[in-house]
């Protein structure tokens, strides 16, 4: 089932997951792909395809058990077990991420934050201690952390990324607006805010032009 | 040429654009789709398709003029003229966005920020004045701003969004981790950080499992 998964499918799965958790809280136990499609404004066939990728099997005319579907998506994304991460760069963006409650739902747990600014080191932000960046290697030796989050200004991102890789980080979530140059075995996911803005700009342009053509999901 | 544009194409266009601007700064004047594909690690046919969407026309064996290609993408995304925006919610995330230099490259200009916290009102952050949220209607009447950026906590997002719509905002860029319920004519683009994290988590899971299966772009 894990052949080629499109990034568009992967991007949609969290949306299904949070929607399903909402249903669960309301006490609903069954759901059809069609209703998910209608409620989230995604094409019906697309929802079916996306869910099939995770290995979820619905029953015709009955639908899916909400709990089963949640487990399928969580397993598929590996969000049912806790993934520990380091964050480097405790500016406004880094601080915002440390306090971002929604990460808990993804299993991501930022266990330490690093900065090179002595004024920030030693503080605890949202329960996470800020350590001197120079301690990254020694802390890394003790913990087996695989995910590194970069929230430093663009000009420092490459250096921080290289430090992370040396310390055994295998996947980097990069919020700095630069392209990182790293060995191919390192997974890099760029948080491209401009990509989201591109969708907004295009749709607004279409709307102002009075066009009916729309971006599809 | 503006038929159905996939969101994946729209998401890739900024990456091409920033890459092309980099080439321009280095003084390069011609580029082939193949080289873009190789440098950005996107499939060749995909780059050709994406560029064709913008109406850019390359010459076989010669390629594209870098300046033409930049103009095509900017026109397509409407990033060559300045788009003014309001931001509501001057916490850490909002402050980070106000200082985000990379927005300048997209034409987005945040002309005023709003917050309901009296301690924040009256300050200027990165050159943008923070106004009392109650002033949103009166300021809106004076300026014709179409884009609203929401960086308030989840529980306040719906209320702020409704206020924005009443004030004539036509497109909302939502950074709060909630689904907004708004009239269908309002464009809403959610900055889904979890979508980006889903790609990272899935690729890391594949890697740790030693699988060769990869998410495709």
PDB file of N, CA and C in Angstrom, chain B residues 80-180:
ATOM      1  N   UNK B  80       3.301  40.875  -8.657  1.00  0.00           N
ATOM      2  CA  UNK B  80       4.075  41.995  -9.166  1.00  0.00           C
ATOM      3  C   UNK B  80       3.481  43.337  -8.755  1.00  0.00           C
ATOM      4  N   UNK B  81       2.288  43.269  -8.138  1.00  0.00           N
ATOM      5  CA  UNK B  81       1.767  44.524  -7.611  1.00  0.00           C
ATOM      6  C   UNK B  81       1.583  44.324  -6.123  1.00  0.00           C
ATOM      7  N   UNK B  82       1.618  45.401  -5.391  1.00  0.00           N
ATOM      8  CA  UNK B  82       1.585  45.263  -3.946  1.00  0.00           C
ATOM      9  C   UNK B  82       0.176  44.946  -3.455  1.00  0.00           C
ATOM     10  N   UNK B  83       0.054  43.955  -2.595  1.00  0.00           N
ATOM     11  CA  UNK B  83      -1.229  43.604  -1.997  1.00  0.00           C
ATOM     12  C   UNK B  83      -1.174  43.994  -0.524  1.00  0.00           C
ATOM     13  N   UNK B  84      -2.069  44.875  -0.133  1.00  0.00           N
ATOM     14  CA  UNK B  84      -2.059  45.319   1.254  1.00  0.00           C
ATOM     15  C   UNK B  84      -2.881  44.393   2.133  1.00  0.00           C
ATOM     16  N   UNK B  85      -2.397  44.193   3.345  1.00  0.00           N
ATOM     17  CA  UNK B  85      -3.072  43.273   4.259  1.00  0.00           C
ATOM     18  C   UNK B  85      -3.121  43.839   5.668  1.00  0.00           C
ATOM     19  N   UNK B  86      -4.140  43.408   6.421  1.00  0.00           N
ATOM     20  CA  UNK B  86      -4.217  43.650   7.866  1.00  0.00           C
ATOM     21  C   UNK B  86      -3.821  42.365   8.575  1.00  0.00           C
ATOM     22  N   UNK B  87      -3.198  42.509   9.726  1.00  0.00           N
ATOM     23  CA  UNK B  87      -2.904  41.332  10.544  1.00  0.00           C
ATOM     24  C   UNK B  87      -3.593  41.513  11.888  1.00  0.00           C
ATOM     25  N   UNK B  88      -4.256  40.493  12.374  1.00  0.00           N
ATOM     26  CA  UNK B  88      -4.877  40.575  13.699  1.00  0.00           C
ATOM     27  C   UNK B  88      -4.276  39.507  14.605  1.00  0.00           C
ATOM     28  N   UNK B  89      -3.730  39.960  15.729  1.00  0.00           N
ATOM     29  CA  UNK B  89      -3.134  39.026  16.695  1.00  0.00           C
ATOM     30  C   UNK B  89      -1.628  39.214  16.775  1.00  0.00           C
ATOM     31  N   UNK B  90      -1.184  40.103  17.668  1.00  0.00           N
ATOM     32  CA  UNK B  90       0.243  40.417  17.723  1.00  0.00           C
ATOM     33  C   UNK B  90       0.911  39.650  18.866  1.00  0.00           C
ATOM     34  N   UNK B  91       0.758  38.353  18.859  1.00  0.00           N
ATOM     35  CA  UNK B  91       1.517  37.506  19.779  1.00  0.00           C
ATOM     36  C   UNK B  91       2.859  37.187  19.124  1.00  0.00           C
ATOM     37  N   UNK B  92       3.481  36.090  19.544  1.00  0.00           N
ATOM     38  CA  UNK B  92       4.788  35.754  18.979  1.00  0.00           C
ATOM     39  C   UNK B  92       4.706  35.467  17.478  1.00  0.00           C
ATOM     40  N   UNK B  93       3.672  34.714  17.074  1.00  0.00           N
ATOM     41  CA  UNK B  93       3.564  34.369  15.658  1.00  0.00           C
ATOM     42  C   UNK B  93       3.304  35.615  14.819  1.00  0.00           C
ATOM     43  N   UNK B  94       2.355  36.440  15.264  1.00  0.00           N
ATOM     44  CA  UNK B  94       2.048  37.676  14.545  1.00  0.00           C
ATOM     45  C   UNK B  94       3.274  38.568  14.435  1.00  0.00           C
ATOM     46  N   UNK B  95       4.003  38.705  15.537  1.00  0.00           N
ATOM     47  CA  UNK B  95       5.215  39.535  15.526  1.00  0.00           C
ATOM     48  C   UNK B  95       6.242  38.962  14.548  1.00  0.00           C
ATOM     49  N   UNK B  96       6.369  37.627  14.552  1.00  0.00           N
ATOM     50  CA  UNK B  96       7.308  36.987  13.619  1.00  0.00           C
ATOM     51  C   UNK B  96       6.921  37.312  12.177  1.00  0.00           C
ATOM     52  N   UNK B  97       5.635  37.258  11.873  1.00  0.00           N
ATOM     53  CA  UNK B  97       5.195  37.526  10.497  1.00  0.00           C
ATOM     54  C   UNK B  97       5.443  38.984  10.105  1.00  0.00           C
ATOM     55  N   UNK B  98       5.230  39.898  11.069  1.00  0.00           N
ATOM     56  CA  UNK B  98       5.456  41.323  10.770  1.00  0.00           C
ATOM     57  C   UNK B  98       6.921  41.564  10.376  1.00  0.00           C
ATOM     58  N   UNK B  99       7.816  40.741  10.904  1.00  0.00           N
ATOM     59  CA  UNK B  99       9.230  40.933  10.611  1.00  0.00           C
ATOM     60  C   UNK B  99       9.756  40.034   9.507  1.00  0.00           C
ATOM     61  N   UNK B 100       8.858  39.326   8.852  1.00  0.00           N
ATOM     62  CA  UNK B 100       9.279  38.332   7.862  1.00  0.00           C
ATOM     63  C   UNK B 100       9.613  39.004   6.530  1.00  0.00           C
ATOM     64  N   UNK B 101      10.906  39.198   6.310  1.00  0.00           N
ATOM     65  CA  UNK B 101      11.369  39.922   5.121  1.00  0.00           C
ATOM     66  C   UNK B 101      10.911  39.262   3.812  1.00  0.00           C
ATOM     67  N   UNK B 102      10.805  37.935   3.823  1.00  0.00           N
ATOM     68  CA  UNK B 102      10.530  37.226   2.575  1.00  0.00           C
ATOM     69  C   UNK B 102       9.170  37.583   1.973  1.00  0.00           C
ATOM     70  N   UNK B 103       8.281  38.184   2.777  1.00  0.00           N
ATOM     71  CA  UNK B 103       6.983  38.582   2.230  1.00  0.00           C
ATOM     72  C   UNK B 103       7.127  39.674   1.181  1.00  0.00           C
ATOM     73  N   UNK B 104       8.159  40.511   1.361  1.00  0.00           N
ATOM     74  CA  UNK B 104       8.332  41.611   0.409  1.00  0.00           C
ATOM     75  C   UNK B 104       8.423  41.084  -1.019  1.00  0.00           C
ATOM     76  N   UNK B 105       9.013  39.901  -1.144  1.00  0.00           N
ATOM     77  CA  UNK B 105       9.195  39.315  -2.480  1.00  0.00           C
ATOM     78  C   UNK B 105       7.881  38.841  -3.094  1.00  0.00           C
ATOM     79  N   UNK B 106       6.823  38.823  -2.295  1.00  0.00           N
ATOM     80  CA  UNK B 106       5.549  38.324  -2.802  1.00  0.00           C
ATOM     81  C   UNK B 106       4.565  39.464  -3.042  1.00  0.00           C
ATOM     82  N   UNK B 107       5.003  40.678  -2.763  1.00  0.00           N
ATOM     83  CA  UNK B 107       4.114  41.822  -2.947  1.00  0.00           C
ATOM     84  C   UNK B 107       3.212  42.065  -1.742  1.00  0.00           C
ATOM     85  N   UNK B 108       3.226  41.140  -0.763  1.00  0.00           N
ATOM     86  CA  UNK B 108       2.359  41.311   0.399  1.00  0.00           C
ATOM     87  C   UNK B 108       2.906  42.399   1.318  1.00  0.00           C
ATOM     88  N   UNK B 109       2.044  43.348   1.661  1.00  0.00           N
ATOM     89  CA  UNK B 109       2.485  44.424   2.535  1.00  0.00           C
ATOM     90  C   UNK B 109       1.476  44.563   3.682  1.00  0.00           C
ATOM     91  N   UNK B 110       1.932  44.238   4.886  1.00  0.00           N
ATOM     92  CA  UNK B 110       1.044  44.352   6.042  1.00  0.00           C
ATOM     93  C   UNK B 110       1.062  45.811   6.465  1.00  0.00           C
ATOM     94  N   UNK B 111      -0.078  46.509   6.293  1.00  0.00           N
ATOM     95  CA  UNK B 111      -0.063  47.956   6.535  1.00  0.00           C
ATOM     96  C   UNK B 111      -0.533  48.316   7.935  1.00  0.00           C
ATOM     97  N   UNK B 112      -1.212  47.386   8.605  1.00  0.00           N
ATOM     98  CA  UNK B 112      -1.595  47.653   9.999  1.00  0.00           C
ATOM     99  C   UNK B 112      -1.812  46.344  10.725  1.00  0.00           C
ATOM    100  N   UNK B 113      -1.486  46.365  12.017  1.00  0.00           N
ATOM    101  CA  UNK B 113      -1.717  45.193  12.856  1.00  0.00           C
ATOM    102  C   UNK B 113      -2.691  45.576  13.958  1.00  0.00           C
ATOM    103  N   UNK B 114      -3.488  44.630  14.397  1.00  0.00           N
ATOM    104  CA  UNK B 114      -4.496  44.906  15.425  1.00  0.00           C
ATOM    105  C   UNK B 114      -4.374  43.892  16.556  1.00  0.00           C
ATOM    106  N   UNK B 115      -4.672  44.364  17.769  1.00  0.00           N
ATOM    107  CA  UNK B 115      -4.706  43.474  18.915  1.00  0.00           C
ATOM    108  C   UNK B 115      -5.666  44.071  19.933  1.00  0.00           C
ATOM    109  N   UNK B 116      -6.193  43.244  20.813  1.00  0.00           N
ATOM    110  CA  UNK B 116      -7.105  43.793  21.820  1.00  0.00           C
ATOM    111  C   UNK B 116      -6.391  44.017  23.150  1.00  0.00           C
ATOM    112  N   UNK B 117      -5.107  43.674  23.206  1.00  0.00           N
ATOM    113  CA  UNK B 117      -4.342  43.845  24.441  1.00  0.00           C
ATOM    114  C   UNK B 117      -3.801  45.284  24.526  1.00  0.00           C
ATOM    115  N   UNK B 118      -4.277  46.058  25.535  1.00  0.00           N
ATOM    116  CA  UNK B 118      -3.858  47.469  25.647  1.00  0.00           C
ATOM    117  C   UNK B 118      -2.331  47.619  25.766  1.00  0.00           C
ATOM    118  N   UNK B 119      -1.667  46.576  26.269  1.00  0.00           N
ATOM    119  CA  UNK B 119      -0.208  46.668  26.415  1.00  0.00           C
ATOM    120  C   UNK B 119       0.494  46.653  25.056  1.00  0.00           C
ATOM    121  N   UNK B 120      -0.173  46.102  24.063  1.00  0.00           N
ATOM    122  CA  UNK B 120       0.452  46.021  22.738  1.00  0.00           C
ATOM    123  C   UNK B 120       0.063  47.207  21.849  1.00  0.00           C
ATOM    124  N   UNK B 121      -1.161  47.705  22.073  1.00  0.00           N
ATOM    125  CA  UNK B 121      -1.679  48.787  21.231  1.00  0.00           C
ATOM    126  C   UNK B 121      -0.792  50.032  21.351  1.00  0.00           C
ATOM    127  N   UNK B 122      -0.502  50.655  20.213  1.00  0.00           N
ATOM    128  CA  UNK B 122       0.287  51.887  20.217  1.00  0.00           C
ATOM    129  C   UNK B 122       1.749  51.638  19.894  1.00  0.00           C
ATOM    130  N   UNK B 123       2.196  50.389  20.049  1.00  0.00           N
ATOM    131  CA  UNK B 123       3.581  50.070  19.713  1.00  0.00           C
ATOM    132  C   UNK B 123       3.744  49.994  18.200  1.00  0.00           C
ATOM    133  N   UNK B 124       4.998  50.113  17.762  1.00  0.00           N
ATOM    134  CA  UNK B 124       5.278  49.844  16.344  1.00  0.00           C
ATOM    135  C   UNK B 124       6.218  48.647  16.297  1.00  0.00           C
ATOM    136  N   UNK B 125       5.840  47.636  15.546  1.00  0.00           N
ATOM    137  CA  UNK B 125       6.660  46.428  15.440  1.00  0.00           C
ATOM    138  C   UNK B 125       7.131  46.280  14.003  1.00  0.00           C
ATOM    139  N   UNK B 126       8.441  46.250  13.820  1.00  0.00           N
ATOM    140  CA  UNK B 126       9.010  46.165  12.478  1.00  0.00           C
ATOM    141  C   UNK B 126       8.384  47.229  11.569  1.00  0.00           C
ATOM    142  N   UNK B 127       8.152  48.394  12.135  1.00  0.00           N
ATOM    143  CA  UNK B 127       7.631  49.500  11.334  1.00  0.00           C
ATOM    144  C   UNK B 127       6.128  49.486  11.118  1.00  0.00           C
ATOM    145  N   UNK B 128       5.433  48.523  11.709  1.00  0.00           N
ATOM    146  CA  UNK B 128       3.981  48.458  11.545  1.00  0.00           C
ATOM    147  C   UNK B 128       3.324  48.832  12.872  1.00  0.00           C
ATOM    148  N   UNK B 129       2.361  49.765  12.804  1.00  0.00           N
ATOM    149  CA  UNK B 129       1.710  50.220  14.028  1.00  0.00           C
ATOM    150  C   UNK B 129       0.676  49.202  14.517  1.00  0.00           C
ATOM    151  N   UNK B 130       0.644  48.975  15.819  1.00  0.00           N
ATOM    152  CA  UNK B 130      -0.368  48.082  16.390  1.00  0.00           C
ATOM    153  C   UNK B 130      -1.542  48.921  16.876  1.00  0.00           C
ATOM    154  N   UNK B 131      -2.716  48.647  16.324  1.00  0.00           N
ATOM    155  CA  UNK B 131      -3.917  49.422  16.651  1.00  0.00           C
ATOM    156  C   UNK B 131      -4.882  48.570  17.472  1.00  0.00           C
ATOM    157  N   UNK B 132      -5.784  49.262  18.162  1.00  0.00           N
ATOM    158  CA  UNK B 132      -6.815  48.562  18.919  1.00  0.00           C
ATOM    159  C   UNK B 132      -7.755  47.845  17.939  1.00  0.00           C
ATOM    160  N   UNK B 133      -8.064  46.599  18.259  1.00  0.00           N
ATOM    161  CA  UNK B 133      -8.917  45.801  17.362  1.00  0.00           C
ATOM    162  C   UNK B 133     -10.249  46.500  17.076  1.00  0.00           C
ATOM    163  N   UNK B 134     -10.709  47.286  18.043  1.00  0.00           N
ATOM    164  CA  UNK B 134     -11.975  48.001  17.839  1.00  0.00           C
ATOM    165  C   UNK B 134     -11.902  49.008  16.691  1.00  0.00           C
ATOM    166  N   UNK B 135     -10.681  49.356  16.314  1.00  0.00           N
ATOM    167  CA  UNK B 135     -10.539  50.329  15.210  1.00  0.00           C
ATOM    168  C   UNK B 135     -10.585  49.669  13.833  1.00  0.00           C
ATOM    169  N   UNK B 136     -10.673  48.346  13.796  1.00  0.00           N
ATOM    170  CA  UNK B 136     -10.665  47.651  12.505  1.00  0.00           C
ATOM    171  C   UNK B 136     -11.710  48.216  11.535  1.00  0.00           C
ATOM    172  N   UNK B 137     -12.989  48.387  11.974  1.00  0.00           N
ATOM    173  CA  UNK B 137     -13.988  48.905  11.021  1.00  0.00           C
ATOM    174  C   UNK B 137     -13.635  50.299  10.494  1.00  0.00           C
ATOM    175  N   UNK B 138     -13.217  51.210  11.379  1.00  0.00           N
ATOM    176  CA  UNK B 138     -12.961  52.580  10.905  1.00  0.00           C
ATOM    177  C   UNK B 138     -11.722  52.629  10.006  1.00  0.00           C
ATOM    178  N   UNK B 139     -10.689  51.871  10.357  1.00  0.00           N
ATOM    179  CA  UNK B 139      -9.488  51.857   9.504  1.00  0.00           C
ATOM    180  C   UNK B 139      -9.820  51.213   8.158  1.00  0.00           C
ATOM    181  N   UNK B 140     -10.642  50.178   8.196  1.00  0.00           N
ATOM    182  CA  UNK B 140     -11.019  49.487   6.955  1.00  0.00           C
ATOM    183  C   UNK B 140     -11.757  50.411   6.004  1.00  0.00           C
ATOM    184  N   UNK B 141     -12.587  51.288   6.588  1.00  0.00           N
ATOM    185  CA  UNK B 141     -13.353  52.193   5.723  1.00  0.00           C
ATOM    186  C   UNK B 141     -12.427  53.111   4.943  1.00  0.00           C
ATOM    187  N   UNK B 142     -11.299  53.469   5.577  1.00  0.00           N
ATOM    188  CA  UNK B 142     -10.370  54.388   4.904  1.00  0.00           C
ATOM    189  C   UNK B 142      -9.512  53.699   3.848  1.00  0.00           C
ATOM    190  N   UNK B 143      -9.060  52.501   4.164  1.00  0.00           N
ATOM    191  CA  UNK B 143      -8.163  51.776   3.256  1.00  0.00           C
ATOM    192  C   UNK B 143      -8.988  50.697   2.555  1.00  0.00           C
ATOM    193  N   UNK B 144      -8.589  50.373   1.356  1.00  0.00           N
ATOM    194  CA  UNK B 144      -9.305  49.265   0.715  1.00  0.00           C
ATOM    195  C   UNK B 144      -8.433  48.014   0.752  1.00  0.00           C
ATOM    196  N   UNK B 145      -8.432  47.376   1.904  1.00  0.00           N
ATOM    197  CA  UNK B 145      -7.580  46.209   2.093  1.00  0.00           C
ATOM    198  C   UNK B 145      -8.407  44.949   1.871  1.00  0.00           C
ATOM    199  N   UNK B 146      -7.864  44.013   1.104  1.00  0.00           N
ATOM    200  CA  UNK B 146      -8.633  42.811   0.766  1.00  0.00           C
ATOM    201  C   UNK B 146      -8.171  41.563   1.495  1.00  0.00           C
ATOM    202  N   UNK B 147      -6.927  41.623   2.043  1.00  0.00           N
ATOM    203  CA  UNK B 147      -6.370  40.416   2.666  1.00  0.00           C
ATOM    204  C   UNK B 147      -6.258  40.600   4.177  1.00  0.00           C
ATOM    205  N   UNK B 148      -6.729  39.620   4.917  1.00  0.00           N
ATOM    206  CA  UNK B 148      -6.615  39.634   6.374  1.00  0.00           C
ATOM    207  C   UNK B 148      -5.817  38.423   6.838  1.00  0.00           C
ATOM    208  N   UNK B 149      -4.881  38.671   7.756  1.00  0.00           N
ATOM    209  CA  UNK B 149      -4.062  37.579   8.280  1.00  0.00           C
ATOM    210  C   UNK B 149      -4.446  37.361   9.738  1.00  0.00           C
ATOM    211  N   UNK B 150      -4.774  36.138  10.091  1.00  0.00           N
ATOM    212  CA  UNK B 150      -5.221  35.838  11.457  1.00  0.00           C
ATOM    213  C   UNK B 150      -4.149  35.062  12.202  1.00  0.00           C
ATOM    214  N   UNK B 151      -3.646  35.689  13.280  1.00  0.00           N
ATOM    215  CA  UNK B 151      -2.634  35.034  14.104  1.00  0.00           C
ATOM    216  C   UNK B 151      -3.045  35.089  15.577  1.00  0.00           C
ATOM    217  N   UNK B 152      -4.339  35.004  15.824  1.00  0.00           N
ATOM    218  CA  UNK B 152      -4.835  34.963  17.205  1.00  0.00           C
ATOM    219  C   UNK B 152      -4.927  33.496  17.642  1.00  0.00           C
ATOM    220  N   UNK B 153      -5.077  33.243  18.957  1.00  0.00           N
ATOM    221  CA  UNK B 153      -5.278  31.854  19.394  1.00  0.00           C
ATOM    222  C   UNK B 153      -6.552  31.270  18.776  1.00  0.00           C
ATOM    223  N   UNK B 154      -6.565  29.958  18.624  1.00  0.00           N
ATOM    224  CA  UNK B 154      -7.669  29.254  17.963  1.00  0.00           C
ATOM    225  C   UNK B 154      -9.055  29.695  18.411  1.00  0.00           C
ATOM    226  N   UNK B 155      -9.240  29.884  19.714  1.00  0.00           N
ATOM    227  CA  UNK B 155     -10.594  30.168  20.219  1.00  0.00           C
ATOM    228  C   UNK B 155     -11.115  31.536  19.785  1.00  0.00           C
ATOM    229  N   UNK B 156     -10.240  32.433  19.355  1.00  0.00           N
ATOM    230  CA  UNK B 156     -10.700  33.752  18.920  1.00  0.00           C
ATOM    231  C   UNK B 156     -10.756  33.907  17.398  1.00  0.00           C
ATOM    232  N   UNK B 157     -10.300  32.892  16.693  1.00  0.00           N
ATOM    233  CA  UNK B 157     -10.132  33.033  15.240  1.00  0.00           C
ATOM    234  C   UNK B 157     -11.458  33.260  14.503  1.00  0.00           C
ATOM    235  N   UNK B 158     -12.480  32.492  14.870  1.00  0.00           N
ATOM    236  CA  UNK B 158     -13.758  32.616  14.166  1.00  0.00           C
ATOM    237  C   UNK B 158     -14.336  34.033  14.323  1.00  0.00           C
ATOM    238  N   UNK B 159     -14.297  34.538  15.540  1.00  0.00           N
ATOM    239  CA  UNK B 159     -14.818  35.883  15.800  1.00  0.00           C
ATOM    240  C   UNK B 159     -14.073  36.945  15.003  1.00  0.00           C
ATOM    241  N   UNK B 160     -12.738  36.836  14.980  1.00  0.00           N
ATOM    242  CA  UNK B 160     -11.923  37.798  14.234  1.00  0.00           C
ATOM    243  C   UNK B 160     -12.227  37.693  12.737  1.00  0.00           C
ATOM    244  N   UNK B 161     -12.369  36.462  12.254  1.00  0.00           N
ATOM    245  CA  UNK B 161     -12.647  36.257  10.828  1.00  0.00           C
ATOM    246  C   UNK B 161     -13.968  36.932  10.448  1.00  0.00           C
ATOM    247  N   UNK B 162     -14.980  36.779  11.297  1.00  0.00           N
ATOM    248  CA  UNK B 162     -16.287  37.382  10.994  1.00  0.00           C
ATOM    249  C   UNK B 162     -16.182  38.910  10.981  1.00  0.00           C
ATOM    250  N   UNK B 163     -15.433  39.459  11.936  1.00  0.00           N
ATOM    251  CA  UNK B 163     -15.199  40.907  11.957  1.00  0.00           C
ATOM    252  C   UNK B 163     -14.538  41.346  10.649  1.00  0.00           C
ATOM    253  N   UNK B 164     -13.519  40.598  10.214  1.00  0.00           N
ATOM    254  CA  UNK B 164     -12.803  40.951   8.982  1.00  0.00           C
ATOM    255  C   UNK B 164     -13.748  40.965   7.786  1.00  0.00           C
ATOM    256  N   UNK B 165     -14.596  39.943   7.693  1.00  0.00           N
ATOM    257  CA  UNK B 165     -15.512  39.845   6.555  1.00  0.00           C
ATOM    258  C   UNK B 165     -16.466  41.040   6.543  1.00  0.00           C
ATOM    259  N   UNK B 166     -16.941  41.403   7.732  1.00  0.00           N
ATOM    260  CA  UNK B 166     -17.831  42.572   7.840  1.00  0.00           C
ATOM    261  C   UNK B 166     -17.130  43.843   7.354  1.00  0.00           C
ATOM    262  N   UNK B 167     -15.812  43.882   7.532  1.00  0.00           N
ATOM    263  CA  UNK B 167     -15.037  45.072   7.145  1.00  0.00           C
ATOM    264  C   UNK B 167     -14.570  45.011   5.697  1.00  0.00           C
ATOM    265  N   UNK B 168     -15.042  44.043   4.942  1.00  0.00           N
ATOM    266  CA  UNK B 168     -14.734  44.009   3.517  1.00  0.00           C
ATOM    267  C   UNK B 168     -13.533  43.165   3.115  1.00  0.00           C
ATOM    268  N   UNK B 169     -12.952  42.471   4.071  1.00  0.00           N
ATOM    269  CA  UNK B 169     -11.837  41.572   3.737  1.00  0.00           C
ATOM    270  C   UNK B 169     -12.369  40.425   2.868  1.00  0.00           C
ATOM    271  N   UNK B 170     -11.673  40.147   1.762  1.00  0.00           N
ATOM    272  CA  UNK B 170     -12.167  39.129   0.832  1.00  0.00           C
ATOM    273  C   UNK B 170     -11.379  37.832   0.881  1.00  0.00           C
ATOM    274  N   UNK B 171     -10.173  37.893   1.445  1.00  0.00           N
ATOM    275  CA  UNK B 171      -9.338  36.695   1.497  1.00  0.00           C
ATOM    276  C   UNK B 171      -8.647  36.639   2.854  1.00  0.00           C
ATOM    277  N   UNK B 172      -8.768  35.511   3.502  1.00  0.00           N
ATOM    278  CA  UNK B 172      -8.205  35.364   4.847  1.00  0.00           C
ATOM    279  C   UNK B 172      -7.097  34.315   4.841  1.00  0.00           C
ATOM    280  N   UNK B 173      -5.942  34.724   5.359  1.00  0.00           N
ATOM    281  CA  UNK B 173      -4.832  33.790   5.528  1.00  0.00           C
ATOM    282  C   UNK B 173      -4.826  33.426   7.008  1.00  0.00           C
ATOM    283  N   UNK B 174      -5.248  32.218   7.287  1.00  0.00           N
ATOM    284  CA  UNK B 174      -5.499  31.815   8.671  1.00  0.00           C
ATOM    285  C   UNK B 174      -4.373  30.961   9.251  1.00  0.00           C
ATOM    286  N   UNK B 175      -3.698  31.499  10.262  1.00  0.00           N
ATOM    287  CA  UNK B 175      -2.635  30.757  10.944  1.00  0.00           C
ATOM    288  C   UNK B 175      -3.134  30.067  12.210  1.00  0.00           C
ATOM    289  N   UNK B 176      -4.377  30.305  12.602  1.00  0.00           N
ATOM    290  CA  UNK B 176      -4.911  29.646  13.802  1.00  0.00           C
ATOM    291  C   UNK B 176      -5.295  28.215  13.434  1.00  0.00           C
ATOM    292  N   UNK B 177      -5.052  27.278  14.344  1.00  0.00           N
ATOM    293  CA  UNK B 177      -5.286  25.866  14.003  1.00  0.00           C
ATOM    294  C   UNK B 177      -6.751  25.467  14.127  1.00  0.00           C
ATOM    295  N   UNK B 178      -7.619  26.217  13.482  1.00  0.00           N
ATOM    296  CA  UNK B 178      -9.050  25.870  13.476  1.00  0.00           C
ATOM    297  C   UNK B 178      -9.611  26.079  12.073  1.00  0.00           C
ATOM    298  N   UNK B 179     -10.689  25.363  11.797  1.00  0.00           N
ATOM    299  CA  UNK B 179     -11.394  25.494  10.527  1.00  0.00           C
ATOM    300  C   UNK B 179     -12.375  26.654  10.671  1.00  0.00           C
ATOM    301  N   UNK B 180     -12.294  27.655   9.808  1.00  0.00           N
ATOM    302  CA  UNK B 180     -13.203  28.803   9.902  1.00  0.00           C
ATOM    303  C   UNK B 180     -14.485  28.515   9.135  1.00  0.00           C
TER     304      UNK B 180
END
